[in-house]
CSV table of C-alpha atoms and ligand atoms in Angstrom, one decimal:
chain,number,residue,atom,x,y,z
A,22,UNK,CA,-0.1,10.0,-26.1
A,23,UNK,CA,-0.7,10.6,-22.4
A,24,UNK,CA,2.4,10.3,-20.7
A,25,UNK,CA,2.4,9.9,-16.9
A,26,UNK,CA,4.7,12.6,-16.2
A,27,UNK,CA,2.0,15.3,-17.3
A,28,UNK,CA,-1.0,13.4,-14.9
A,29,UNK,CA,1.0,14.2,-12.3
A,30,UNK,CA,2.0,17.8,-12.6
A,31,UNK,CA,-1.8,18.7,-14.0
A,32,UNK,CA,-3.6,16.6,-13.2
A,33,UNK,CA,-6.5,14.5,-15.3
A,34,UNK,CA,-9.8,15.1,-16.4
A,35,UNK,CA,-12.7,12.4,-16.0
A,36,UNK,CA,-15.1,13.1,-18.3
A,37,UNK,CA,-17.3,10.3,-15.9
A,38,UNK,CA,-17.3,12.1,-12.5
A,39,UNK,CA,-16.7,15.6,-14.6
A,40,UNK,CA,-13.9,16.4,-12.0
A,41,UNK,CA,-9.9,16.7,-12.8
A,42,UNK,CA,-8.7,14.3,-10.9
A,43,UNK,CA,-5.0,15.1,-8.8
A,44,UNK,CA,-2.7,11.6,-7.5
A,45,UNK,CA,-0.4,11.8,-4.5
A,46,UNK,CA,2.9,11.1,-7.0
A,47,UNK,CA,4.3,14.8,-7.0
A,48,UNK,CA,6.4,13.2,-10.2
A,49,UNK,CA,8.1,11.4,-12.6
A,50,UNK,CA,11.7,12.0,-13.4
A,51,UNK,CA,12.8,9.7,-16.3
A,52,UNK,CA,16.9,10.2,-17.1
A,53,UNK,CA,19.6,8.5,-18.2
A,54,UNK,CA,22.3,7.5,-15.4
A,55,UNK,CA,20.2,9.1,-12.7
A,56,UNK,CA,20.6,6.2,-10.4
A,57,UNK,CA,24.2,7.8,-10.1
A,58,UNK,CA,22.2,10.3,-8.5
A,59,UNK,CA,20.9,8.9,-6.1
A,60,UNK,CA,23.1,10.1,-2.5
A,61,UNK,CA,21.4,13.8,-4.0
A,62,UNK,CA,18.4,12.9,-4.4
A,63,UNK,CA,17.7,11.5,-1.3
A,64,UNK,CA,19.2,14.1,1.0
A,65,UNK,CA,16.2,16.4,-0.6
A,66,UNK,CA,14.0,14.1,1.8
A,67,UNK,CA,12.9,13.9,5.2
A,68,UNK,CA,15.7,11.6,6.6
A,69,UNK,CA,15.5,8.3,4.1
A,70,UNK,CA,16.6,4.9,4.5
A,71,UNK,CA,16.7,2.3,1.8
A,72,UNK,CA,15.2,-0.6,1.5
A,73,UNK,CA,16.8,-3.2,-1.8
A,74,UNK,CA,17.7,-6.7,-2.9
A,75,UNK,CA,20.6,-8.1,-3.4
A,76,UNK,CA,20.7,-7.8,-7.4
A,77,UNK,CA,19.4,-4.3,-6.9
A,78,UNK,CA,21.8,-3.0,-4.6
A,79,UNK,CA,24.7,-4.4,-7.5
A,80,UNK,CA,23.4,-1.1,-9.0
A,81,UNK,CA,25.2,1.2,-6.7
A,82,UNK,CA,28.8,1.1,-6.2
A,83,UNK,CA,29.9,0.4,-3.7
A,84,UNK,CA,31.4,3.5,-1.7
A,85,UNK,CA,27.7,4.7,-2.8
A,86,UNK,CA,25.7,2.5,-1.2
A,87,UNK,CA,27.8,2.7,1.8
A,88,UNK,CA,26.8,6.4,2.2
A,89,UNK,CA,23.2,5.2,2.5
A,90,UNK,CA,21.4,3.3,5.5
A,91,UNK,CA,20.2,0.7,4.5
A,92,UNK,CA,18.3,-3.5,4.2
A,93,UNK,CA,19.1,-5.9,1.5
A,94,UNK,CA,16.8,-8.2,1.4
A,95,UNK,CA,17.8,-11.8,-0.6
A,96,UNK,CA,17.4,-11.7,-4.2
A,97,UNK,CA,14.2,-14.4,-4.8
A,98,UNK,CA,12.3,-12.6,-1.5
A,99,UNK,CA,8.7,-13.0,-1.6
A,100,UNK,CA,6.7,-10.0,0.0
A,101,UNK,CA,6.2,-11.4,3.4
A,102,UNK,CA,4.4,-10.6,6.1
A,103,UNK,CA,7.8,-11.1,7.8
A,104,UNK,CA,9.1,-8.8,6.0
A,105,UNK,CA,7.2,-6.2,6.8
A,106,UNK,CA,7.4,-6.4,10.1
A,107,UNK,CA,11.2,-6.9,10.0
A,108,UNK,CA,11.0,-3.2,7.2
A,109,UNK,CA,9.1,-1.8,9.9
A,110,UNK,CA,11.2,-2.0,12.5
A,111,UNK,CA,14.6,-1.0,10.5
A,112,UNK,CA,12.8,2.5,9.0
A,113,UNK,CA,11.5,3.5,12.4
A,114,UNK,CA,13.1,6.3,12.9
A,115,UNK,CA,13.4,7.8,9.3
A,116,UNK,CA,11.0,9.4,7.9
A,117,UNK,CA,11.6,8.6,4.2
A,118,UNK,CA,11.5,4.5,2.3
A,119,UNK,CA,13.6,4.4,-0.4
A,120,UNK,CA,12.5,1.2,-3.7
A,121,UNK,CA,15.2,0.0,-5.1
A,122,UNK,CA,13.5,-2.8,-7.2
A,123,UNK,CA,10.5,-3.8,-8.9
A,124,UNK,CA,7.8,-6.1,-7.3
A,125,UNK,CA,8.5,-7.5,-4.1
A,126,UNK,CA,10.6,-4.1,-3.3
A,127,UNK,CA,7.5,-2.3,-4.1
A,128,UNK,CA,4.9,-3.7,-2.6
A,129,UNK,CA,7.3,-4.2,0.9
A,130,UNK,CA,8.0,-0.3,0.8
A,131,UNK,CA,4.9,1.1,-0.6
A,132,UNK,CA,3.1,-0.9,2.8
A,133,UNK,CA,5.2,-0.5,5.3
A,134,UNK,CA,6.3,3.1,4.2
A,135,UNK,CA,2.2,3.4,4.1
A,136,UNK,CA,1.2,1.4,7.5
A,137,UNK,CA,3.9,3.6,9.4
A,138,UNK,CA,2.9,6.9,7.4
A,139,UNK,CA,6.0,7.4,6.6
A,140,UNK,CA,6.5,8.6,2.7
A,141,UNK,CA,8.6,6.7,0.2
A,142,UNK,CA,10.0,7.6,-2.8
A,143,UNK,CA,10.9,4.5,-6.0
A,144,UNK,CA,14.2,3.8,-8.1
A,145,UNK,CA,12.2,1.4,-10.1
A,146,UNK,CA,14.6,-1.6,-11.4
A,147,UNK,CA,12.7,-3.2,-14.3
A,148,UNK,CA,9.2,-2.6,-16.5
A,149,UNK,CA,8.0,-6.2,-15.2
A,150,UNK,CA,4.7,-4.8,-13.3
A,151,UNK,CA,1.7,-2.0,-13.7
A,152,UNK,CA,2.2,-2.0,-9.7
A,153,UNK,CA,3.8,0.8,-9.2
A,154,UNK,CA,1.3,3.3,-9.3
A,155,UNK,CA,-1.3,1.8,-7.8
A,156,UNK,CA,-2.7,2.4,-4.5
A,157,UNK,CA,-2.6,-1.0,-3.1
A,158,UNK,CA,-0.4,-3.2,-2.1
A,159,UNK,CA,0.4,-7.5,-2.5
A,160,UNK,CA,2.0,-9.2,0.3
A,161,UNK,CA,2.1,-13.0,1.0
A,162,UNK,CA,0.1,-13.8,4.6
A,163,UNK,CA,-0.3,-16.6,6.5
A,164,UNK,CA,0.5,-18.1,3.3
A,165,UNK,CA,-2.3,-16.3,0.5
A,166,UNK,CA,-1.6,-13.2,-0.8
A,167,UNK,CA,-3.4,-10.4,0.1
A,168,UNK,CA,-3.8,-7.1,-1.2
A,169,UNK,CA,-3.6,-4.0,1.4
A,170,UNK,CA,-4.5,-0.8,0.7
A,171,UNK,CA,-0.8,1.2,0.5
A,172,UNK,CA,-0.3,4.5,-0.8
A,173,UNK,CA,1.8,5.5,-3.7
A,174,UNK,CA,4.8,6.5,-3.9
A,175,UNK,CA,5.9,10.7,-3.2
A,176,UNK,CA,7.9,10.1,-6.6
A,177,UNK,CA,9.7,8.3,-8.7
A,178,UNK,CA,13.1,8.2,-10.3
A,179,UNK,CA,13.4,5.8,-13.3
A,180,UNK,CA,17.6,5.6,-14.7
A,181,UNK,CA,16.6,4.7,-18.3
A,182,UNK,CA,19.6,2.7,-18.7
A,183,UNK,CA,18.4,0.4,-15.4
A,184,UNK,CA,15.1,-0.5,-16.9
A,185,UNK,CA,16.6,-1.1,-20.1
A,186,UNK,CA,19.4,-3.5,-19.3
A,187,UNK,CA,16.9,-5.2,-17.1
A,188,UNK,CA,17.5,-9.5,-17.3
A,189,UNK,CA,14.3,-9.9,-20.8
A,190,UNK,CA,12.6,-11.9,-18.9
A,191,UNK,CA,11.0,-9.3,-16.2
A,192,UNK,CA,10.7,-6.3,-19.5
A,193,UNK,CA,8.8,-9.4,-21.6
A,194,UNK,CA,6.5,-10.3,-17.9
A,195,UNK,CA,5.7,-6.8,-18.3
A,196,UNK,CA,4.2,-6.6,-21.2
A,197,UNK,CA,1.7,-9.1,-20.4
A,198,UNK,CA,0.8,-7.6,-17.3
A,199,UNK,CA,0.2,-4.1,-19.4
A,200,UNK,CA,-1.5,-6.1,-22.7
A,201,UNK,CA,-4.2,-8.1,-20.2
A,202,UNK,CA,-6.6,-4.7,-20.3
A,203,UNK,CA,-8.0,-6.7,-23.3
A,204,UNK,CA,-9.0,-9.5,-21.7
A,205,UNK,CA,-9.4,-7.7,-18.5
A,206,UNK,CA,-11.9,-4.8,-20.3
A,207,UNK,CA,-13.6,-7.8,-21.4
A,208,UNK,CA,-15.1,-8.9,-18.6
A,209,UNK,CA,-15.2,-5.7,-16.3
A,210,UNK,CA,-17.8,-4.4,-19.2
A,211,UNK,CA,-19.5,-8.1,-19.1
A,212,UNK,CA,-20.3,-7.0,-15.1
A,213,UNK,CA,-21.1,-4.0,-16.1
A,214,UNK,CA,-23.7,-5.3,-18.6
A,215,UNK,CA,-25.1,-7.8,-16.6
A,216,UNK,CA,-25.2,-6.0,-12.5
A,217,UNK,CA,-25.2,-3.0,-13.8
A,218,UNK,CA,-21.6,-2.4,-11.9
A,219,UNK,CA,-19.8,0.9,-11.8
A,220,UNK,CA,-17.4,1.3,-15.3
A,221,UNK,CA,-14.7,3.7,-16.3
A,222,UNK,CA,-13.4,4.1,-20.2
A,223,UNK,CA,-10.9,6.2,-18.8
A,224,UNK,CA,-8.4,4.0,-17.6
A,225,UNK,CA,-8.6,2.7,-21.3
A,226,UNK,CA,-8.4,6.0,-22.5
A,227,UNK,CA,-5.2,6.9,-21.1
A,228,UNK,CA,-3.7,3.3,-22.7
A,229,UNK,CA,-5.1,3.2,-25.8
A,230,UNK,CA,-2.2,5.4,-27.9
A,231,UNK,CA,0.2,3.7,-26.4
A,232,UNK,CA,-1.0,0.1,-26.8
A,233,UNK,CA,-1.2,0.8,-30.7
A,234,UNK,CA,2.6,1.9,-30.2
A,235,UNK,CA,3.9,-1.1,-28.4
A,236,UNK,CA,1.7,-4.1,-30.1
A,237,UNK,CA,3.8,-2.6,-33.6
A,238,UNK,CA,6.7,-1.9,-31.1
A,239,UNK,CA,6.9,-5.1,-29.2
A,240,UNK,CA,9.3,-7.1,-30.8
A,241,UNK,CA,11.8,-4.3,-30.5
A,242,UNK,CA,12.0,-5.6,-26.5
A,243,UNK,CA,13.7,-8.6,-27.2
A,244,UNK,CA,16.7,-6.0,-28.6
A,245,UNK,CA,16.3,-3.8,-25.2
A,246,UNK,CA,15.5,-0.9,-27.8
A,247,UNK,CA,15.6,2.0,-24.9
A,248,UNK,CA,12.2,4.0,-26.6
A,249,UNK,CA,10.5,1.1,-26.8
A,250,UNK,CA,11.2,0.2,-23.1
A,251,UNK,CA,10.5,3.7,-22.3
A,252,UNK,CA,6.9,3.3,-24.2
A,253,UNK,CA,6.3,0.3,-22.2
A,254,UNK,CA,7.2,1.5,-18.4
A,255,UNK,CA,5.1,4.6,-19.2
A,256,UNK,CA,2.2,2.0,-20.2
A,257,UNK,CA,3.5,0.3,-16.9
A,258,UNK,CA,3.0,3.1,-14.7
A,259,UNK,CA,-0.1,4.5,-16.7
A,260,UNK,CA,-2.5,1.3,-16.1
A,261,UNK,CA,-1.5,1.8,-12.6
A,262,UNK,CA,-2.8,5.1,-13.1
A,263,UNK,CA,-5.8,3.0,-14.5
A,264,UNK,CA,-6.3,1.1,-11.4
A,265,UNK,CA,-5.7,4.2,-8.8
A,266,UNK,CA,-8.5,6.0,-11.0
A,267,UNK,CA,-10.5,3.7,-10.7
A,268,UNK,CA,-10.0,2.7,-6.5
A,269,UNK,CA,-9.1,-0.7,-7.8
A,270,UNK,CA,-8.0,-3.2,-10.0
A,271,UNK,CA,-10.7,-3.5,-12.3
A,272,UNK,CA,-9.1,-2.3,-15.6
A,273,UNK,CA,-5.9,-3.9,-15.5
A,274,UNK,CA,-7.3,-7.2,-12.9
A,275,UNK,CA,-10.2,-9.6,-13.9
A,276,UNK,CA,-10.4,-13.5,-14.8
A,277,UNK,CA,-6.5,-13.6,-16.4
A,278,UNK,CA,-5.4,-12.8,-13.1
A,279,UNK,CA,-8.2,-14.3,-10.9
A,280,UNK,CA,-6.6,-17.9,-12.4
A,281,UNK,CA,-3.2,-16.8,-12.4
A,282,UNK,CA,-3.7,-15.7,-7.9
A,283,UNK,CA,-6.2,-19.7,-8.4
A,284,UNK,CA,-3.2,-21.1,-9.6
A,285,UNK,CA,-1.1,-20.2,-6.7
A,286,UNK,CA,-3.3,-21.8,-4.5
A,287,UNK,CA,-3.0,-24.8,-6.1
A,288,UNK,CA,1.2,-25.1,-6.9
A,289,UNK,CA,1.9,-22.6,-3.9
A,290,UNK,CA,3.0,-19.1,-3.7
A,291,UNK,CA,7.0,-18.7,-5.2
A,292,UNK,CA,8.3,-15.9,-7.3
A,293,UNK,CA,9.1,-18.2,-10.4
A,294,UNK,CA,7.1,-18.9,-12.9
A,295,UNK,CA,6.9,-14.9,-12.4
A,296,UNK,CA,3.5,-13.0,-12.6
A,297,UNK,CA,3.7,-11.9,-16.1
A,298,UNK,CA,4.9,-15.4,-17.4
A,299,UNK,CA,2.3,-16.6,-15.2
A,300,UNK,CA,-0.3,-13.7,-16.7
A,301,UNK,CA,0.4,-14.8,-20.7
A,302,UNK,CA,-0.6,-18.1,-20.5
A,303,UNK,CA,-4.2,-17.0,-18.2
A,304,UNK,CA,-4.8,-13.9,-20.7
A,305,UNK,CA,-4.8,-15.8,-23.6
A,306,UNK,CA,-7.1,-18.8,-21.7
A,307,UNK,CA,-9.4,-15.6,-21.1
A,308,UNK,CA,-9.3,-14.3,-24.6
A,309,UNK,CA,-10.3,-17.3,-26.4
A,310,UNK,CA,-12.9,-18.2,-23.6
A,311,UNK,CA,-14.4,-14.9,-24.0
A,312,UNK,CA,-14.4,-14.7,-27.8
A,313,UNK,CA,-16.2,-17.7,-27.7
A,314,UNK,CA,-18.6,-17.0,-25.1
A,315,UNK,CA,-19.4,-13.2,-27.7
A,316,UNK,CA,-19.7,-15.8,-31.0
A,317,UNK,CA,-23.1,-17.1,-29.9
A,318,UNK,CA,-25.6,-15.9,-27.0
A,319,UNK,CA,-24.4,-17.6,-24.1
A,320,UNK,CA,-27.3,-19.3,-21.4
A,321,UNK,CA,-26.0,-18.6,-18.3
A,322,UNK,CA,-27.0,-21.8,-16.3
A,323,UNK,CA,-27.4,-22.1,-12.1
A,324,UNK,CA,-24.7,-22.7,-10.1
A,325,UNK,CA,-23.8,-26.5,-9.9
A,326,UNK,CA,-20.7,-27.0,-8.3
A,327,UNK,CA,-20.6,-27.3,-4.8
A,328,UNK,CA,-18.6,-25.8,-1.5
A,329,UNK,CA,-16.9,-29.4,-1.5
A,330,UNK,CA,-15.2,-29.7,-4.5
A,331,UNK,CA,-13.7,-25.9,-3.9
A,332,UNK,CA,-12.5,-26.6,-0.9
A,333,UNK,CA,-10.8,-29.8,-3.1
A,334,UNK,CA,-9.2,-28.1,-5.6
A,335,UNK,CA,-8.1,-24.9,-3.6
A,336,UNK,CA,-7.4,-27.1,-0.4
A,337,UNK,CA,-9.1,-24.1,2.1
A,338,UNK,CA,-12.3,-23.0,2.7
A,339,UNK,CA,-10.5,-19.4,2.3
A,340,UNK,CA,-13.2,-18.8,-0.1
A,341,UNK,CA,-16.0,-20.7,0.5
A,342,UNK,CA,-17.8,-17.2,1.3
A,343,UNK,CA,-17.1,-15.2,-1.3
A,344,UNK,CA,-18.6,-18.7,-3.6
A,345,UNK,CA,-21.5,-19.2,-1.8
A,346,UNK,CA,-22.4,-15.2,-2.4
A,347,UNK,CA,-21.9,-15.6,-5.8
A,348,UNK,CA,-23.7,-18.8,-6.6
A,349,UNK,CA,-26.4,-18.7,-9.6
A,350,UNK,CA,-29.9,-19.6,-8.1
A,351,UNK,CA,-32.4,-20.6,-10.8
A,352,UNK,CA,-34.2,-17.7,-10.2
A,353,UNK,CA,-30.9,-15.3,-10.5
A,354,UNK,CA,-29.8,-16.8,-14.2
A,355,UNK,CA,-33.8,-16.5,-15.6
A,356,UNK,CA,-33.0,-12.7,-14.7
A,357,UNK,CA,-29.6,-12.8,-16.4
A,358,UNK,CA,-30.8,-14.8,-18.9
A,359,UNK,CA,-33.0,-11.8,-20.0
A,360,UNK,CA,-30.2,-9.2,-20.2
A,361,UNK,CA,-28.3,-11.1,-22.3
A,362,UNK,CA,-31.0,-12.6,-24.8
A,363,UNK,CA,-32.1,-8.5,-25.4
A,364,UNK,CA,-28.3,-7.2,-25.4
A,365,UNK,CA,-25.3,-9.7,-26.5
A,366,UNK,CA,-25.0,-8.6,-29.5
A,367,UNK,CA,-24.7,-4.7,-29.2
A,368,UNK,CA,-22.9,-5.8,-25.9
A,369,UNK,CA,-20.4,-8.3,-28.1
A,370,UNK,CA,-19.8,-5.7,-30.6
A,371,UNK,CA,-18.8,-3.2,-28.0
A,372,UNK,CA,-16.2,-5.8,-26.3
A,373,UNK,CA,-15.0,-7.4,-29.4
A,374,UNK,CA,-13.9,-3.4,-30.7
A,375,UNK,CA,-11.4,-3.6,-28.1
A,376,UNK,CA,-10.3,-7.3,-27.7
A,377,UNK,CA,-7.2,-8.3,-28.6
A,378,UNK,CA,-7.8,-11.2,-30.3
A,379,UNK,CA,-6.1,-14.6,-28.6
A,380,UNK,CA,-4.6,-15.2,-32.0
A,381,UNK,CA,-2.7,-12.1,-31.4
A,382,UNK,CA,-1.9,-12.1,-28.9
A,383,UNK,CA,-0.1,-16.3,-28.7
A,384,UNK,CA,1.7,-14.4,-32.0
A,385,UNK,CA,3.2,-11.9,-29.5
A,386,UNK,CA,4.3,-14.8,-26.6
A,387,UNK,CA,5.3,-16.4,-28.5
A,388,UNK,CA,7.4,-14.4,-30.7
A,389,UNK,CA,8.6,-12.8,-27.3
A,390,UNK,CA,9.8,-16.9,-26.4
A,391,UNK,CA,6.7,-16.8,-23.9
A,392,UNK,CA,5.0,-19.2,-22.0
A,393,UNK,CA,1.4,-19.4,-24.0
A,394,UNK,CA,0.6,-22.7,-21.8
A,395,UNK,CA,-0.1,-24.3,-18.6
A,396,UNK,CA,2.9,-26.9,-19.4
A,397,UNK,CA,5.4,-24.9,-20.4
A,398,UNK,CA,4.9,-23.6,-16.6
A,399,UNK,CA,5.1,-26.9,-15.6
A,400,UNK,CA,1.6,-27.0,-14.8
A,401,UNK,CA,-0.9,-30.1,-14.5
A,402,UNK,CA,-3.0,-29.1,-17.7
A,403,UNK,CA,-6.1,-31.3,-15.7
A,404,UNK,CA,-5.7,-29.1,-12.7
A,405,UNK,CA,-5.5,-26.0,-14.9
A,406,UNK,CA,-8.7,-27.1,-16.2
A,407,UNK,CA,-10.5,-27.6,-13.3
A,408,UNK,CA,-8.8,-24.0,-11.9
A,409,UNK,CA,-10.2,-22.5,-14.5
A,410,UNK,CA,-13.8,-23.7,-14.3
A,411,UNK,CA,-13.6,-23.1,-10.5
A,412,UNK,CA,-11.3,-20.1,-10.6
A,413,UNK,CA,-14.6,-18.0,-10.6
A,414,UNK,CA,-15.3,-18.5,-7.1
A,415,UNK,CA,-12.2,-16.7,-5.7
A,416,UNK,CA,-13.1,-12.8,-6.2
A,417,UNK,CA,-16.0,-11.3,-5.6
A,418,UNK,CA,-15.8,-9.9,-9.6
A,419,UNK,CA,-18.3,-11.2,-11.8
A,420,UNK,CA,-16.6,-12.1,-15.5
A,421,UNK,CA,-16.0,-14.0,-18.1
A,422,UNK,CA,-15.2,-17.4,-15.9
A,423,UNK,CA,-19.1,-17.4,-14.4
A,424,UNK,CA,-20.8,-17.7,-17.9
A,425,UNK,CA,-20.9,-21.5,-17.6
B,134,ZN,ZN1,-0.6,-8.4,-13.0
């Protein structure tokens, strides 16, 4: 079984490029109680400044927190450009940022340290998402969440007790953000088959064993079983590594993420429902859609939707350029249908080998007490259907959402 620690120390051999890939992260330490040594750990780095939120700062006792230069952001913060500005200012006289938190804190620290040309080290507080080892940061700017180039942490220190005792809602969200590997891989393969875009199996090879184990052991997450939470955090780190070695989020974010992000455009960006909770619902939608399309040879149809419908649905003309670049003409449809006719049965077999059936996913999400339908998340079903239909226009990636 692959583990992040080994990949970081030895690198990983990529049979596709025939190269040994090395990451800029120098170490991953997983230990019980490591958080209580935070002051001596950060002393090893050149003048450090810690960023936490109202919840994560409580992991340090008052005396310890007082001994470290730090700033605490509100617990319900999103990684906004105004917080980026604030942190850039706070850390200007320091050399290393210390992130104590999960999604928002990690995005803010990896981005602000990158644009300020500083290192950052990370103390993750929950197995809640797969962005710890990915080199891009999601920042809310001008009302939209955008992905920005950032960098990897210099080191990650994971306190076993802290991630195990994180709220279960965060842990199960992390599980969903990991298990969407199945729908993401199917979409990435589809683009590769039809448009001959680049595809790399290595990210999935890294995850295979750990995924099998998690598919058996996930119910133990409910009881906060330490070993299984550690498996999950490993899976999330490896998922991030997969994105980093692919130079993009391709192996972990395709149609299911496009729908979730498109729903954010419709309902506005808020912390709740959590990212992984949305991904559970959209992964089920994608898994079902992919199953349907894989069953019979589909016919690719020319685009019939127009710009007005896209603007009306998302309330912005933000996606028009992408939409126009993705439009399928009569000629293109004919060309793609030729490929589909010749290759679909073979392709379908490859995808199905790596696909987790929607029924299995549904059972897992139900076992974990997660929402499985749009309405469970407070989303209007009609709006959701419309977004699923139009989400293809929101990102320059060809997925099963493009097959009408
Ligand atoms: Zn995600």
